[in-house]
Tab-separated table of C-alpha atoms in Angstrom:
chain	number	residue	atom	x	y	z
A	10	UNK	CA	-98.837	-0.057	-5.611
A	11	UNK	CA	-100.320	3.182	-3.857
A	12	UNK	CA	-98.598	6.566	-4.945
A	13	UNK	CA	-98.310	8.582	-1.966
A	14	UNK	CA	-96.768	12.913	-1.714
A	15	UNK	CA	-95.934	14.717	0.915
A	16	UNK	CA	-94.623	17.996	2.031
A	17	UNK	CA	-91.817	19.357	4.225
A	18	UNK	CA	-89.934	22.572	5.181
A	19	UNK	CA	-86.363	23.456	4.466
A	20	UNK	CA	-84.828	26.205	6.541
A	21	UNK	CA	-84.114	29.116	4.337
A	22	UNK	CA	-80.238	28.733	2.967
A	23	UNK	CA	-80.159	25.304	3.220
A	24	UNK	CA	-80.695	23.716	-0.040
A	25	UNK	CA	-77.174	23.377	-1.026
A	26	UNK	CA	-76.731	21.413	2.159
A	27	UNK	CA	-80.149	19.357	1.876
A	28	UNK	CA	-78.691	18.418	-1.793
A	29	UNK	CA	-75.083	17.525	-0.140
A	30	UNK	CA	-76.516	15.226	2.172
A	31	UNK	CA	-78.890	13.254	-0.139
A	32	UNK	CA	-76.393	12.856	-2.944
A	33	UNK	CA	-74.739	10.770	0.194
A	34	UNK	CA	-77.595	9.161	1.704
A	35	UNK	CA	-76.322	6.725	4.107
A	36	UNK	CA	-76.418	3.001	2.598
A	37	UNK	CA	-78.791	1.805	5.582
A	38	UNK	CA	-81.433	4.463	5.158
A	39	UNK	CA	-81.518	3.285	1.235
A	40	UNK	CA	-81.798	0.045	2.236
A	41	UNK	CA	-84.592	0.475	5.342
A	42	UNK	CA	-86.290	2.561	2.397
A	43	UNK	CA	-86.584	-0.689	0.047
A	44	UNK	CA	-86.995	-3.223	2.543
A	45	UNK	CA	-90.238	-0.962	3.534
A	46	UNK	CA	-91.921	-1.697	0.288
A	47	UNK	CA	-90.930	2.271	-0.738
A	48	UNK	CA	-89.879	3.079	-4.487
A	49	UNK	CA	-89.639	5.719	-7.084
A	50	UNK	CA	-89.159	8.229	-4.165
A	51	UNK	CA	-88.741	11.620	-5.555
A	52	UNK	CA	-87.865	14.761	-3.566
A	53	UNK	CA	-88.489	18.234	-5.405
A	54	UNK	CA	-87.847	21.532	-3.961
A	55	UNK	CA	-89.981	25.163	-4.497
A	56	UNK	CA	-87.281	27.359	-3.926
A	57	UNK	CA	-89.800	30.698	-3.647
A	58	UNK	CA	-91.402	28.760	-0.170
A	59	UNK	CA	-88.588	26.338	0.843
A	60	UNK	CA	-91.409	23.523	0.524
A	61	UNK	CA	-89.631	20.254	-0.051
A	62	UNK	CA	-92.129	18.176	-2.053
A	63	UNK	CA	-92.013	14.215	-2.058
A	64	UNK	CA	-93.798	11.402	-4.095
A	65	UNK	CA	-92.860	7.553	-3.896
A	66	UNK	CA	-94.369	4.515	-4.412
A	67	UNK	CA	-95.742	2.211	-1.577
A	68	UNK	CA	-96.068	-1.767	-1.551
A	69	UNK	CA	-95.610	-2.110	2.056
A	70	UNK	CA	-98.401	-0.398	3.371
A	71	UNK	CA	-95.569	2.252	5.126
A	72	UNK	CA	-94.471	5.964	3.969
A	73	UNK	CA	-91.084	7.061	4.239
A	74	UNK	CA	-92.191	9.083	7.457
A	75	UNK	CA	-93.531	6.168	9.327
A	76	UNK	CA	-89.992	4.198	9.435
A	77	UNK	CA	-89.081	6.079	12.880
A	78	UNK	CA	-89.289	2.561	14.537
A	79	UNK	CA	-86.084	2.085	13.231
A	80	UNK	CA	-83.170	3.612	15.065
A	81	UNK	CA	-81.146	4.181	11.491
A	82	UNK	CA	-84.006	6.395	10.594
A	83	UNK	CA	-83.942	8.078	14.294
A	84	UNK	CA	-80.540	8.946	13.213
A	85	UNK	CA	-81.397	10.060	10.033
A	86	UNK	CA	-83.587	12.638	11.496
A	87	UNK	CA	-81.204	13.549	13.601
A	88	UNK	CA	-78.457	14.762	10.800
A	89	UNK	CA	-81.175	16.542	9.135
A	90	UNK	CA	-82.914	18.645	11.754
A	91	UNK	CA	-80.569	21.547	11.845
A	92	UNK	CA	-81.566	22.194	8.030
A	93	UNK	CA	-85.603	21.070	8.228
A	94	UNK	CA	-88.690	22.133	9.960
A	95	UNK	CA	-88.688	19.055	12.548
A	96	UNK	CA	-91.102	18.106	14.885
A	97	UNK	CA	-90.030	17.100	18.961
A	98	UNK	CA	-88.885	13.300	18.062
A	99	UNK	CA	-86.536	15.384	14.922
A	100	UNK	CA	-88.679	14.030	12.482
A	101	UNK	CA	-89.647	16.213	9.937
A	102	UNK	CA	-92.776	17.889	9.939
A	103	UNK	CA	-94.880	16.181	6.926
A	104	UNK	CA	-98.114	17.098	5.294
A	105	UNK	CA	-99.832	14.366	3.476
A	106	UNK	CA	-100.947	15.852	-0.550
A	107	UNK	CA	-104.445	14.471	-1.791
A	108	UNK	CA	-104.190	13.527	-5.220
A	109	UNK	CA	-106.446	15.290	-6.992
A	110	UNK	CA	-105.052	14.059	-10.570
A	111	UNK	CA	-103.578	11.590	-11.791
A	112	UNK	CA	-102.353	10.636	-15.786
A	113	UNK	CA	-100.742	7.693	-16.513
């Protein structure tokens, strides 16, 4: 299983809201999420930059960012680009981390 992080950019003054939101992630994004192959997905926030920071686990050869295929996860993007850094298609702008350490 490949460990894969990522960043992304909340707006400023929108972490209550980001929080709101994923503590009621819709049912079918949890479930497009796990029949990806994607687990252990962790989302951490630097409040001093408004970098959203992201590691999961990969057996499906997919990220969390590449589901945009699906129209569920079109949707997704949707609800959430009034509170992220988003690119033209609403998805949110993602920058892959190298893993530079790793301790098991």
């Amino acid at each position: 299983m490949k460990r894969v992080a990522f960043k992304m950019k909340l707006k400023p003054g929108c972490k209550a809201e980001y929080i709101r939101r994923h503590n009621a992630v819709w049912a079918e994004i949890k479930e497009l999420i796990r029949q990806s192959g994607i687990s252990d997905y962790s989302i951490f926030l630097d409040e001093e930059t408004n970098t959203l920071f992201a590691v999961q686990k990969e057996s499906g050869g997919l990220s969390s960012q590449q589901l945009g295929d699906a129209a569920i996860q079109q949707k997704w993007w949707d609800y959430m680009s009034d509170i992220m850094e988003t690119n033209p298609d609403n998805s949110p702008v993602s920058v892959p981390l190298e893993e530079v350490f790793y301790l098991e």
